Structure formats: structure tokens, C-alpha cells
Amino acid sequence: MTRIDDLPIRDELRGKSPYGAPQLDVPVRLNTNENPYPLPEPLVERIAERVREAARNLNRYPDRDAVELRTELARYLTRTGGYEVTAAHVWAANGSNEVLQQLLQTFGGPGRTAIGFEPSYSMHSLISRGTGTGWISGPRNDDFTINADLAEQAIAENRPDVVFITSPNNPTGTAVPAETVLRLYDAAQAAKPSLVVVDEAYVEFSHGASLLPLLEGRPNLVVSRTMSKAFGAAGLRLGYLAADPAVVDAVQLVRLPYHLSAVTQATALAALEHTDTLLAYVDQLKQERDRIVRELWEMGYEVTASDANFVQFGRFEGEGAAHDVWQQILDRGVLVRDNGVPGWLRVTAGTPAENDAFLDAVRELKKEQEQSA
Ligand SMILES: *Cc1c(COP(=O)(O)O)cnc(C)c1O
């Protein structure tokens, strides 16, 4: 059998593994930060209607510039983000991962570098690698906040072309204050200048406001968003960004022609008509997130403050300890995520019943540990 490494692939891909959370067939899956609620039936009907209309024109290529969709996304951002943007400020693609890839193809690439502050979203480094962009791992404090002094220093020393700031951060849930973003933006402009990408995949779950207003007067700042989390439409594959219109023009240089199918555009437009219904679940999930934090804390676990729809908990001391606990929780029918952060695991806020199952499992574990101690 031919192995990948027997093929004439690029050297930097040799011996690497693809991104992937294990998808196991267990009753309670709280491992990929999805919204646990299926789309409401009236929205399902509306999607079917709009897709039927789109189907009549599938002999033609879709709107290459997705103008109607970008207009609706801009309307949503303006209404909820505290800053007015238009279609010219917005760009959409197949998931925010494709948005990030297009940004790295445009602003990164061979001979260039990107920096992120880790632990953070592993796709930032993986897409960097895939686009031939060098990766620099920047530091965080022990409580997983970004240390602005050390981050500024890392930017000044490495002079990266792209800076990733994930707020709220995945897998820790940590939000980044606007002051920190501004300091890193200024440091990045002084060093290079470089593109600063704020990944706001989870911002709808945050206690605080979006960083969208920081776009004012900052042409090298990008805010990226997705419909995969708060909108409960991970299967749709729709991500988008807001930035200076020049950034939107720049990514056109690398996007594939007609990258966003007419079916995707129709589905996303239908979902945006039901924004309020979809976001109604967000409040409930935030409450459940806070309940998970509180109950884990009461059981004696350490918990990282979370502004997302997931909670990082620990601390499991010893080599491989977090993975052992991951397995023990799985043995009780609940799948959480081991992101490889030593001593910590991550659980996504699900339905109240799913969260109960998770909390019961870890409560039981804690009891067993105490009895054997
Ligand atoms: C889930 C996630 C995304 C979303 O990716 P999509 O391609 O839009 O599904 C982006 N950034 C972060 C930090 C995430 O956790």
C-alpha cells in the first residue's frame, strides 16, 4: 500500500496529521462546539423554498461576488456589532476557515510568517502551513490571557506578516480586551506593517461587545466571523469577514472563481431571515455555559473564565492525565475534547440534559478519585 510519505508531497507536509476531532458514536457529543439545537422547522421550510428557487438557475454560475448575501451579513453586523459596515466591507466564503485561508494566501505565503498566541485555534497554524506561511507560536499567561507586553515583544522581534488574535479564544474561552488588540495592532504596524486578524467565531456568546468598532481607521485589521457556532449552522459552511473594502478587494486576487455555490448563498440568506430565532438559543446556551462553570467550580475543578459556548476545565496533573480523564468521561457516554493542552479538557455547552449527563459523569469521577485517595 502506498503511504502518503511515499508520494512526492511538499516536505513540510511529511509526517503530519490532518485536522480532526474524533467523531465517536456516543450518546452525548460535546466536543466540537456546535450548537446542539437543530434548525427550527419554519427555517427548514424557508431554506427548502430558497434552494428550490436557486435550483432553477443551477445551469448558470452563481453570483461570483455574493452581493445579496454580503449585504445581509453587513446588515446583521451593523445591527449587532456596534459599527456600521456595508457589503463593500464584507466578504464571505465556505466557512471562516476558507476566509482565513484566503487571507493567508493574500497576506502570508512562502517567505512570510504568521503569529498566534497559543494555545489557540489549531487551524491558524495548520492553514499557515498549508499556504506555505511560516508559523510563530506566541506566548500566553498561565491563566490563558494574552500578556500584552510579551506579545508586543514577540511581534517586534519576529516582524510577522499576519497576527491572529482569537477572541473569545478557542480552546480556553478567554476574551481579549480591546486595549490588548489595539496595542498588538500598533506593534504590528510599527514592526512591518502586518495584517491583524481578530477571529470572533464565538463572539455572540461573549459577556462583552464585539471588537468590530476597532475597524474604524485601521485598514490592516480584519474581523472574521462564522455561521457555524451561534447561528447553529455548522453544516452550511459559511464564514465571513469585515474589514476595510481594500482588504475585500485584495482577497479577490486569490479566491477561486464562483467559490460560493448558489445553494450555499440561498441557504445562508434563508438563515439570515431567521436571525432572531436562531440567536434566541444563544442566551440559553450562555446560561448553560455559566451553569457548567459554576458546577465544575463547586465540585473543585479549576475552570477558565469563558466567553464562548464551551468551558475549559482541569487541572489534571501528570503526563497523559487529561487524556485518561477524557477516556473516563467517554466511558460514561460523554465525548468531550482533549485539545492537547496539558492538564486541561474542553466541554461544549449542549442542551440542559446533555450538560447534566456531563456534569454527572465528572461528579462521579471526582467521587471515585476522592475515595481512592
Ligand atoms: C469553529 C471555529 C471557526 C469556524 O470555522 P468554520 O470554518 O466557519 O466552521 C473559526 N475560528 C475558530 C476559533 C473556531 O473555533
mmCIF file of C-alpha atoms and ligand atoms in Angstrom:
data_model
loop_
_atom_site.group_PDB
_atom_site.id
_atom_site.type_symbol
_atom_site.label_atom_id
_atom_site.label_comp_id
_atom_site.label_asym_id
_atom_site.label_seq_id
_atom_site.Cartn_x
_atom_site.Cartn_y
_atom_site.Cartn_z
ATOM 1 C CA MET A 1 0.000 0.000 0.000
ATOM 2 C CA THR A 2 1.308 3.439 -0.870
ATOM 3 C CA ARG A 3 1.732 5.722 2.122
ATOM 4 C CA ILE A 4 1.383 9.496 1.955
ATOM 5 C CA ASP A 5 5.080 9.934 2.606
ATOM 6 C CA ASP A 6 5.899 7.745 -0.430
ATOM 7 C CA LEU A 7 4.229 10.373 -2.639
ATOM 8 C CA PRO A 8 6.150 13.375 -3.930
ATOM 9 C CA ILE A 9 4.364 15.726 -1.486
ATOM 10 C CA ARG A 10 5.772 19.004 -0.139
ATOM 11 C CA ASP A 11 8.425 18.468 2.518
ATOM 12 C CA GLU A 12 6.586 20.486 5.163
ATOM 13 C CA LEU A 13 3.594 18.113 4.927
ATOM 14 C CA ARG A 14 5.639 14.939 5.540
ATOM 15 C CA GLY A 15 4.776 13.067 8.723
ATOM 16 C CA LYS A 16 1.941 15.483 9.607
ATOM 17 C CA SER A 17 -1.628 14.514 10.602
ATOM 18 C CA PRO A 18 -4.780 16.161 9.254
ATOM 19 C CA TYR A 19 -7.065 18.291 11.470
ATOM 20 C CA GLY A 20 -9.799 16.230 13.010
ATOM 21 C CA ALA A 21 -11.746 15.853 16.203
ATOM 22 C CA PRO A 22 -12.575 12.193 16.815
ATOM 23 C CA GLN A 23 -16.250 11.700 15.900
ATOM 24 C CA LEU A 24 -17.327 8.756 18.021
ATOM 25 C CA ASP A 25 -20.800 7.302 18.130
ATOM 26 C CA VAL A 26 -21.715 8.102 21.741
ATOM 27 C CA PRO A 27 -24.990 9.403 23.221
ATOM 28 C CA VAL A 28 -23.653 12.831 24.244
ATOM 29 C CA ARG A 29 -21.202 14.638 21.967
ATOM 30 C CA LEU A 30 -19.846 17.847 23.451
ATOM 31 C CA ASN A 31 -16.565 18.011 21.571
ATOM 32 C CA THR A 32 -16.816 20.327 18.568
ATOM 33 C CA ASN A 33 -18.507 23.481 19.893
ATOM 34 C CA GLU A 34 -21.562 23.014 17.715
ATOM 35 C CA ASN A 35 -24.934 24.438 18.644
ATOM 36 C CA PRO A 36 -26.944 21.458 19.997
ATOM 37 C CA TYR A 37 -30.282 22.652 18.645
ATOM 38 C CA PRO A 38 -31.420 21.661 15.131
ATOM 39 C CA LEU A 39 -32.740 24.486 12.953
ATOM 40 C CA PRO A 40 -36.399 25.328 13.682
ATOM 41 C CA GLU A 41 -38.890 23.818 11.235
ATOM 42 C CA PRO A 42 -40.109 27.140 9.690
ATOM 43 C CA LEU A 43 -36.494 27.911 8.789
ATOM 44 C CA VAL A 44 -36.034 24.438 7.307
ATOM 45 C CA GLU A 45 -39.100 25.187 5.131
ATOM 46 C CA ARG A 46 -37.719 28.570 4.095
ATOM 47 C CA ILE A 47 -34.357 27.034 3.182
ATOM 48 C CA ALA A 48 -36.127 24.453 1.023
ATOM 49 C CA GLU A 49 -38.041 27.255 -0.700
ATOM 50 C CA ARG A 50 -34.982 29.379 -1.426
ATOM 51 C CA VAL A 51 -32.921 26.391 -2.538
ATOM 52 C CA ARG A 52 -35.755 25.358 -4.890
ATOM 53 C CA GLU A 53 -35.620 28.827 -6.468
ATOM 54 C CA ALA A 54 -31.839 28.622 -6.741
ATOM 55 C CA ALA A 55 -32.106 25.161 -8.311
ATOM 56 C CA ARG A 56 -33.927 26.638 -11.314
ATOM 57 C CA ASN A 57 -30.757 28.553 -12.181
ATOM 58 C CA LEU A 58 -28.148 25.916 -11.420
ATOM 59 C CA ASN A 59 -27.256 25.735 -15.122
ATOM 60 C CA ARG A 60 -25.656 29.154 -14.529
ATOM 61 C CA TYR A 61 -22.697 30.037 -12.317
ATOM 62 C CA PRO A 62 -23.663 31.667 -9.011
ATOM 63 C CA ASP A 63 -23.249 35.371 -8.204
ATOM 64 C CA ARG A 64 -19.448 35.432 -8.040
ATOM 65 C CA ASP A 65 -19.462 38.345 -5.621
ATOM 66 C CA ALA A 66 -22.377 37.111 -3.459
ATOM 67 C CA VAL A 67 -23.657 40.681 -3.239
ATOM 68 C CA GLU A 68 -27.099 39.947 -1.763
ATOM 69 C CA LEU A 69 -25.585 37.701 0.905
ATOM 70 C CA ARG A 70 -22.832 40.184 1.781
ATOM 71 C CA THR A 71 -25.470 42.918 2.068
ATOM 72 C CA GLU A 72 -27.455 40.835 4.569
ATOM 73 C CA LEU A 73 -24.323 39.893 6.537
ATOM 74 C CA ALA A 74 -23.379 43.586 6.687
ATOM 75 C CA ARG A 75 -26.866 44.373 7.961
ATOM 76 C CA TYR A 76 -26.502 41.736 10.698
ATOM 77 C CA LEU A 77 -23.067 43.056 11.720
ATOM 78 C CA THR A 78 -24.262 46.653 11.799
ATOM 79 C CA ARG A 79 -27.280 45.716 13.903
ATOM 80 C CA THR A 80 -25.351 43.629 16.447
ATOM 81 C CA GLY A 81 -21.709 44.720 16.293
ATOM 82 C CA GLY A 82 -21.933 48.386 17.232
ATOM 83 C CA TYR A 83 -20.362 49.596 13.980
ATOM 84 C CA GLU A 84 -21.781 50.327 10.564
ATOM 85 C CA VAL A 85 -20.496 48.213 7.694
ATOM 86 C CA THR A 86 -21.734 47.736 4.126
ATOM 87 C CA ALA A 87 -21.420 44.913 1.584
ATOM 88 C CA ALA A 88 -18.135 46.502 0.475
ATOM 89 C CA HIS A 89 -16.652 45.779 3.928
ATOM 90 C CA VAL A 90 -17.807 42.157 3.991
ATOM 91 C CA TRP A 91 -16.522 39.032 2.283
ATOM 92 C CA ALA A 92 -17.960 35.509 2.570
ATOM 93 C CA ALA A 93 -16.605 32.026 1.888
ATOM 94 C CA ASN A 94 -17.165 28.330 2.696
ATOM 95 C CA GLY A 95 -16.646 28.560 6.442
ATOM 96 C CA SER A 96 -14.384 31.031 8.161
ATOM 97 C CA ASN A 97 -11.607 28.506 7.574
ATOM 98 C CA GLU A 98 -11.775 29.368 3.882
ATOM 99 C CA VAL A 99 -11.827 33.070 4.753
ATOM 100 C CA LEU A 100 -8.656 32.554 6.822
ATOM 101 C CA GLN A 101 -7.072 30.560 4.010
ATOM 102 C CA GLN A 102 -7.806 33.334 1.510
ATOM 103 C CA LEU A 103 -6.306 35.885 3.914
ATOM 104 C CA LEU A 104 -3.133 33.813 4.293
ATOM 105 C CA GLN A 105 -2.915 33.273 0.525
ATOM 106 C CA THR A 106 -3.129 37.040 0.111
ATOM 107 C CA PHE A 107 -1.071 38.321 3.061
ATOM 108 C CA GLY A 108 1.056 35.285 4.007
ATOM 109 C CA GLY A 109 2.683 32.656 1.788
ATOM 110 C CA PRO A 110 6.245 31.481 1.162
ATOM 111 C CA GLY A 111 8.866 33.664 2.809
ATOM 112 C CA ARG A 112 6.261 35.206 5.111
ATOM 113 C CA THR A 113 5.183 34.384 8.662
ATOM 114 C CA ALA A 114 2.099 34.432 10.878
ATOM 115 C CA ILE A 115 1.923 34.520 14.677
ATOM 116 C CA GLY A 116 -0.759 33.306 17.089
ATOM 117 C CA PHE A 117 -0.841 33.176 20.881
ATOM 118 C CA GLU A 118 -1.129 29.569 21.961
ATOM 119 C CA PRO A 119 -2.960 27.527 22.998
ATOM 120 C CA SER A 120 -5.403 28.779 20.395
ATOM 121 C CA TYR A 121 -7.350 27.563 17.373
ATOM 122 C CA SER A 122 -5.114 24.953 15.766
ATOM 123 C CA MET A 123 -6.364 25.745 12.260
ATOM 124 C CA HIS A 124 -4.497 29.057 12.310
ATOM 125 C CA SER A 125 -1.169 27.206 12.294
ATOM 126 C CA LEU A 126 -2.454 24.433 10.011
ATOM 127 C CA ILE A 127 -3.749 26.839 7.348
ATOM 128 C CA SER A 128 -0.498 28.761 7.651
ATOM 129 C CA ARG A 129 1.399 25.569 6.906
ATOM 130 C CA GLY A 130 -0.965 24.721 4.025
ATOM 131 C CA THR A 131 -0.304 28.112 2.438
ATOM 132 C CA GLY A 132 3.474 27.914 2.944
ATOM 133 C CA THR A 133 3.372 30.602 5.635
ATOM 134 C CA GLY A 134 5.887 30.186 8.474
ATOM 135 C CA TRP A 135 4.263 29.796 11.915
ATOM 136 C CA ILE A 136 5.367 31.544 15.097
ATOM 137 C CA SER A 137 3.893 30.394 18.408
ATOM 138 C CA GLY A 138 3.435 33.397 20.691
ATOM 139 C CA PRO A 139 3.022 33.129 24.480
ATOM 140 C CA ARG A 140 0.082 33.425 26.903
ATOM 141 C CA ASN A 141 -0.100 33.917 30.656
ATOM 142 C CA ASP A 142 -0.727 30.903 32.929
ATOM 143 C CA ASP A 143 -4.389 31.958 33.166
ATOM 144 C CA PHE A 144 -4.544 31.878 29.327
ATOM 145 C CA THR A 145 -4.977 35.636 28.891
ATOM 146 C CA ILE A 146 -2.672 37.326 26.379
ATOM 147 C CA ASN A 147 0.269 39.065 28.022
ATOM 148 C CA ALA A 148 0.313 42.303 26.008
ATOM 149 C CA ASP A 149 3.922 43.128 26.925
ATOM 150 C CA LEU A 150 5.255 39.721 25.863
ATOM 151 C CA ALA A 151 3.025 39.689 22.774
ATOM 152 C CA GLU A 152 4.260 43.128 21.687
ATOM 153 C CA GLN A 153 7.800 41.935 22.189
ATOM 154 C CA ALA A 154 7.188 38.781 20.103
ATOM 155 C CA ILE A 155 5.741 40.924 17.300
ATOM 156 C CA ALA A 156 8.624 43.393 17.422
ATOM 157 C CA GLU A 157 11.210 40.580 17.362
ATOM 158 C CA ASN A 158 9.627 38.371 14.700
ATOM 159 C CA ARG A 159 8.003 41.026 12.489
ATOM 160 C CA PRO A 160 5.220 38.631 11.328
ATOM 161 C CA ASP A 161 3.116 39.423 8.230
ATOM 162 C CA VAL A 162 -0.107 38.187 9.840
ATOM 163 C CA VAL A 163 -1.148 38.333 13.515
ATOM 164 C CA PHE A 164 -4.001 36.108 14.761
ATOM 165 C CA ILE A 165 -5.985 37.137 17.837
ATOM 166 C CA THR A 166 -8.839 34.771 18.738
ATOM 167 C CA SER A 167 -11.484 36.405 20.910
ATOM 168 C CA PRO A 168 -13.112 34.597 22.618
ATOM 169 C CA ASN A 169 -10.230 32.166 22.330
ATOM 170 C CA ASN A 170 -10.619 28.501 21.476
ATOM 171 C CA PRO A 171 -9.992 26.180 23.414
ATOM 172 C CA THR A 172 -9.724 28.351 26.535
ATOM 173 C CA GLY A 173 -12.824 30.594 26.187
ATOM 174 C CA THR A 174 -10.768 33.675 27.050
ATOM 175 C CA ALA A 175 -11.933 37.034 25.633
ATOM 176 C CA VAL A 176 -9.306 39.595 24.609
ATOM 177 C CA PRO A 177 -9.839 43.200 25.780
ATOM 178 C CA ALA A 178 -9.964 45.915 23.099
ATOM 179 C CA GLU A 179 -6.902 47.611 24.684
ATOM 180 C CA THR A 180 -4.804 44.491 24.064
ATOM 181 C CA VAL A 181 -5.939 44.268 20.431
ATOM 182 C CA LEU A 182 -5.069 47.936 19.935
ATOM 183 C CA ARG A 183 -1.615 47.516 21.456
ATOM 184 C CA LEU A 184 -0.884 44.479 19.267
ATOM 185 C CA TYR A 185 -2.233 46.262 16.187
ATOM 186 C CA ASP A 186 0.056 49.227 16.827
ATOM 187 C CA ALA A 187 3.015 46.921 17.480
ATOM 188 C CA ALA A 188 2.293 45.026 14.241
ATOM 189 C CA GLN A 189 2.079 48.271 12.237
ATOM 190 C CA ALA A 190 5.323 49.563 13.745
ATOM 191 C CA ALA A 191 7.135 46.281 13.047
ATOM 192 C CA LYS A 192 6.116 45.683 9.454
ATOM 193 C CA PRO A 193 3.169 46.728 8.842
ATOM 194 C CA SER A 194 1.152 43.481 9.001
ATOM 195 C CA LEU A 195 -2.428 42.247 8.826
ATOM 196 C CA VAL A 196 -4.131 41.667 12.187
ATOM 197 C CA VAL A 197 -6.944 39.106 12.114
ATOM 198 C CA VAL A 198 -9.375 39.012 15.027
ATOM 199 C CA ASP A 199 -11.160 35.637 14.910
ATOM 200 C CA GLU A 200 -14.559 36.236 16.505
ATOM 201 C CA ALA A 201 -16.082 32.806 15.821
ATOM 202 C CA TYR A 202 -17.695 32.761 19.294
ATOM 203 C CA VAL A 203 -18.386 36.436 19.896
ATOM 204 C CA GLU A 204 -22.175 36.034 20.081
ATOM 205 C CA PHE A 205 -21.656 34.040 23.302
ATOM 206 C CA SER A 206 -19.464 36.697 24.891
ATOM 207 C CA HIS A 207 -20.287 38.724 28.026
ATOM 208 C CA GLY A 208 -18.716 41.729 26.294
ATOM 209 C CA ALA A 209 -19.063 43.515 22.972
ATOM 210 C CA SER A 210 -17.683 42.696 19.530
ATOM 211 C CA LEU A 211 -14.333 44.202 18.528
ATOM 212 C CA LEU A 212 -15.908 45.282 15.220
ATOM 213 C CA PRO A 213 -15.787 49.046 16.042
ATOM 214 C CA LEU A 214 -11.971 48.802 16.097
ATOM 215 C CA LEU A 215 -12.109 48.610 12.282
ATOM 216 C CA GLU A 216 -12.585 52.386 12.178
ATOM 217 C CA GLY A 217 -9.398 53.929 10.774
ATOM 218 C CA ARG A 218 -7.477 50.604 10.814
ATOM 219 C CA PRO A 219 -7.165 49.315 7.230
ATOM 220 C CA ASN A 220 -4.946 46.384 8.274
ATOM 221 C CA LEU A 221 -7.461 44.976 10.768
ATOM 222 C CA VAL A 222 -9.852 42.128 9.898
ATOM 223 C CA VAL A 223 -12.669 40.657 11.997
ATOM 224 C CA SER A 224 -13.638 37.123 10.976
ATOM 225 C CA ARG A 225 -16.978 35.522 11.821
ATOM 226 C CA THR A 226 -18.877 32.310 11.141
ATOM 227 C CA MET A 227 -22.408 30.929 10.997
ATOM 228 C CA SER A 228 -21.090 27.609 12.381
ATOM 229 C CA LYS A 229 -21.467 28.369 16.087
ATOM 230 C CA ALA A 230 -24.073 30.858 17.336
ATOM 231 C CA PHE A 231 -26.210 30.520 14.193
ATOM 232 C CA GLY A 232 -26.267 26.749 14.645
ATOM 233 C CA ALA A 233 -25.400 26.163 11.006
ATOM 234 C CA ALA A 234 -22.052 24.334 11.049
ATOM 235 C CA GLY A 235 -23.242 22.134 8.191
ATOM 236 C CA LEU A 236 -23.892 25.160 5.980
ATOM 237 C CA ARG A 237 -20.188 26.117 5.750
ATOM 238 C CA LEU A 238 -20.497 29.877 5.772
ATOM 239 C CA GLY A 239 -17.873 32.184 7.198
ATOM 240 C CA TYR A 240 -17.303 35.868 6.581
ATOM 241 C CA LEU A 241 -15.086 38.804 7.397
ATOM 242 C CA ALA A 242 -15.452 42.528 7.901
ATOM 243 C CA ALA A 243 -12.590 44.867 7.042
ATOM 244 C CA ASP A 244 -11.632 47.889 5.027
ATOM 245 C CA PRO A 245 -13.048 47.483 1.460
ATOM 246 C CA ALA A 246 -9.448 47.302 0.178
ATOM 247 C CA VAL A 247 -8.949 44.015 2.082
ATOM 248 C CA VAL A 248 -12.106 42.660 0.437
ATOM 249 C CA ASP A 249 -10.707 43.680 -2.964
ATOM 250 C CA ALA A 250 -7.362 42.059 -2.109
ATOM 251 C CA VAL A 251 -8.797 38.607 -1.324
ATOM 252 C CA GLN A 252 -10.482 38.598 -4.763
ATOM 253 C CA LEU A 253 -6.958 38.078 -6.127
ATOM 254 C CA VAL A 254 -6.810 34.553 -4.686
ATOM 255 C CA ARG A 255 -10.394 33.338 -4.345
ATOM 256 C CA LEU A 256 -11.442 30.614 -6.752
ATOM 257 C CA PRO A 257 -13.987 31.741 -9.338
ATOM 258 C CA TYR A 258 -17.553 31.113 -8.108
ATOM 259 C CA HIS A 259 -16.246 29.677 -4.814
ATOM 260 C CA LEU A 260 -19.585 30.106 -3.033
ATOM 261 C CA SER A 261 -22.285 27.903 -4.562
ATOM 262 C CA ALA A 262 -25.755 29.242 -5.344
ATOM 263 C CA VAL A 263 -27.170 26.629 -2.934
ATOM 264 C CA THR A 264 -24.934 27.891 -0.124
ATOM 265 C CA GLN A 265 -25.866 31.504 -0.821
ATOM 266 C CA ALA A 266 -29.598 30.680 -0.877
ATOM 267 C CA THR A 267 -29.356 28.683 2.369
ATOM 268 C CA ALA A 268 -27.394 31.377 4.176
ATOM 269 C CA LEU A 269 -29.856 34.053 3.047
ATOM 270 C CA ALA A 270 -32.758 31.988 4.380
ATOM 271 C CA ALA A 271 -30.925 31.549 7.713
ATOM 272 C CA LEU A 272 -30.285 35.292 7.940
ATOM 273 C CA GLU A 273 -34.021 35.946 7.531
ATOM 274 C CA HIS A 274 -34.413 33.983 10.806
ATOM 275 C CA THR A 275 -31.530 35.580 12.707
ATOM 276 C CA ASP A 276 -33.613 36.383 15.765
ATOM 277 C CA THR A 277 -34.977 32.853 16.122
ATOM 278 C CA LEU A 278 -31.505 31.383 15.733
ATOM 279 C CA LEU A 279 -29.900 33.756 18.187
ATOM 280 C CA ALA A 280 -32.650 33.102 20.738
ATOM 281 C CA TYR A 281 -30.800 29.886 21.572
ATOM 282 C CA VAL A 282 -27.646 31.861 22.319
ATOM 283 C CA ASP A 283 -28.994 33.237 25.605
ATOM 284 C CA GLN A 284 -29.986 29.779 26.731
ATOM 285 C CA LEU A 285 -26.546 28.398 25.814
ATOM 286 C CA LYS A 286 -24.825 31.236 27.668
ATOM 287 C CA GLN A 287 -26.822 30.383 30.783
ATOM 288 C CA GLU A 288 -25.909 26.724 30.425
ATOM 289 C CA ARG A 289 -22.255 27.673 29.905
ATOM 290 C CA ASP A 290 -22.334 29.670 33.133
ATOM 291 C CA ARG A 291 -24.018 26.776 34.931
ATOM 292 C CA ILE A 292 -21.283 24.364 33.778
ATOM 293 C CA VAL A 293 -18.624 26.797 35.020
ATOM 294 C CA ARG A 294 -20.379 27.151 38.390
ATOM 295 C CA GLU A 295 -20.999 23.446 38.955
ATOM 296 C CA LEU A 296 -17.480 22.397 37.925
ATOM 297 C CA TRP A 297 -16.125 25.037 40.261
ATOM 298 C CA GLU A 298 -18.294 23.781 43.110
ATOM 299 C CA MET A 299 -17.017 20.231 42.504
ATOM 300 C CA GLY A 300 -13.485 21.518 42.979
ATOM 301 C CA TYR A 301 -12.297 21.610 39.370
ATOM 302 C CA GLU A 302 -10.326 24.538 38.019
ATOM 303 C CA VAL A 303 -12.205 26.387 35.294
ATOM 304 C CA THR A 304 -11.002 29.016 32.824
ATOM 305 C CA ALA A 305 -13.329 32.029 32.607
ATOM 306 C CA SER A 306 -15.344 31.536 29.399
ATOM 307 C CA ASP A 307 -16.914 33.949 26.940
ATOM 308 C CA ALA A 308 -17.677 31.154 24.468
ATOM 309 C CA ASN A 309 -20.102 28.213 24.203
ATOM 310 C CA PHE A 310 -17.572 25.880 25.819
ATOM 311 C CA VAL A 311 -15.636 25.568 29.051
ATOM 312 C CA GLN A 312 -12.019 24.580 29.672
ATOM 313 C CA PHE A 313 -11.590 22.638 32.896
ATOM 314 C CA GLY A 314 -8.854 20.808 34.797
ATOM 315 C CA ARG A 315 -6.392 20.738 36.183
ATOM 316 C CA PHE A 316 -5.232 17.151 35.699
ATOM 317 C CA GLU A 317 -1.692 16.737 36.954
ATOM 318 C CA GLY A 318 0.751 14.295 35.435
ATOM 319 C CA GLU A 319 1.734 13.108 31.990
ATOM 320 C CA GLY A 320 -1.310 11.981 30.000
ATOM 321 C CA ALA A 321 -3.639 12.673 32.948
ATOM 322 C CA ALA A 322 -6.032 14.831 30.921
ATOM 323 C CA HIS A 323 -6.323 12.136 28.285
ATOM 324 C CA ASP A 324 -7.065 9.494 30.941
ATOM 325 C CA VAL A 325 -9.890 11.661 32.285
ATOM 326 C CA TRP A 326 -11.127 12.232 28.705
ATOM 327 C CA GLN A 327 -11.351 8.433 28.327
ATOM 328 C CA GLN A 328 -13.119 8.000 31.678
ATOM 329 C CA ILE A 329 -15.720 10.603 30.715
ATOM 330 C CA LEU A 330 -16.128 8.863 27.350
ATOM 331 C CA ASP A 331 -16.647 5.530 29.162
ATOM 332 C CA ARG A 332 -19.652 7.223 30.771
ATOM 333 C CA GLY A 333 -21.111 8.046 27.335
ATOM 334 C CA VAL A 334 -19.972 11.676 27.045
ATOM 335 C CA LEU A 335 -17.483 12.856 24.419
ATOM 336 C CA VAL A 336 -15.517 15.998 25.341
ATOM 337 C CA ARG A 337 -12.363 17.346 23.691
ATOM 338 C CA ASP A 338 -8.739 16.829 24.521
ATOM 339 C CA ASN A 339 -7.135 19.707 22.643
ATOM 340 C CA GLY A 340 -3.669 18.691 23.761
ATOM 341 C CA VAL A 341 -3.402 21.490 26.324
ATOM 342 C CA PRO A 342 -1.515 19.708 29.142
ATOM 343 C CA GLY A 343 -3.764 19.299 32.181
ATOM 344 C CA TRP A 344 -6.957 20.620 30.606
ATOM 345 C CA LEU A 345 -10.030 19.400 28.718
ATOM 346 C CA ARG A 346 -12.789 21.305 26.913
ATOM 347 C CA VAL A 347 -16.532 20.693 27.022
ATOM 348 C CA THR A 348 -19.091 22.326 24.723
ATOM 349 C CA ALA A 349 -22.315 23.631 26.282
ATOM 350 C CA GLY A 350 -25.095 21.385 24.970
ATOM 351 C CA THR A 351 -28.749 21.016 25.864
ATOM 352 C CA PRO A 352 -29.540 21.057 29.609
ATOM 353 C CA ALA A 353 -29.920 17.255 29.537
ATOM 354 C CA GLU A 354 -26.581 16.778 27.778
ATOM 355 C CA ASN A 355 -24.879 19.092 30.251
ATOM 356 C CA ASP A 356 -26.435 17.154 33.138
ATOM 357 C CA ALA A 357 -25.012 13.930 31.691
ATOM 358 C CA PHE A 358 -21.575 15.547 31.500
ATOM 359 C CA LEU A 359 -21.760 17.038 34.993
ATOM 360 C CA ASP A 360 -22.957 13.718 36.468
ATOM 361 C CA ALA A 361 -20.034 11.937 34.806
ATOM 362 C CA VAL A 362 -17.387 14.290 36.182
ATOM 363 C CA ARG A 363 -19.044 14.373 39.605
ATOM 364 C CA GLU A 364 -18.807 10.582 39.711
ATOM 365 C CA LEU A 365 -15.143 10.727 38.682
ATOM 366 C CA LYS A 366 -14.366 13.225 41.384
ATOM 367 C CA LYS A 367 -16.007 10.979 43.987
ATOM 368 C CA GLU A 368 -14.034 7.940 42.834
ATOM 369 C CA GLN A 369 -10.803 9.915 42.956
ATOM 370 C CA GLU A 370 -11.533 11.099 46.469
ATOM 371 C CA GLN A 371 -12.360 7.579 47.628
ATOM 372 C CA SER A 372 -9.159 6.111 46.192
ATOM 373 C CA ALA A 373 -7.027 8.967 47.574
HETATM 374 C C1 LIG B 1 -15.112 26.852 14.936
HETATM 375 C C2 LIG B 1 -14.135 27.927 14.691
HETATM 376 C C3 LIG B 1 -14.114 28.574 13.470
HETATM 377 C C4 LIG B 1 -15.183 28.232 12.478
HETATM 378 O O1 LIG B 1 -14.794 27.621 11.368
HETATM 379 P P1 LIG B 1 -15.853 27.458 10.197
HETATM 380 O O2 LIG B 1 -14.943 27.106 9.072
HETATM 381 O O3 LIG B 1 -16.539 28.759 9.996
HETATM 382 O O4 LIG B 1 -16.782 26.365 10.590
HETATM 383 C C5 LIG B 1 -13.257 29.620 13.280
HETATM 384 N N1 LIG B 1 -12.429 30.030 14.251
HETATM 385 C C6 LIG B 1 -12.430 29.437 15.447
HETATM 386 C C7 LIG B 1 -11.562 29.966 16.528
HETATM 387 C C8 LIG B 1 -13.268 28.354 15.698
HETATM 388 O O5 LIG B 1 -13.235 27.741 16.878
#
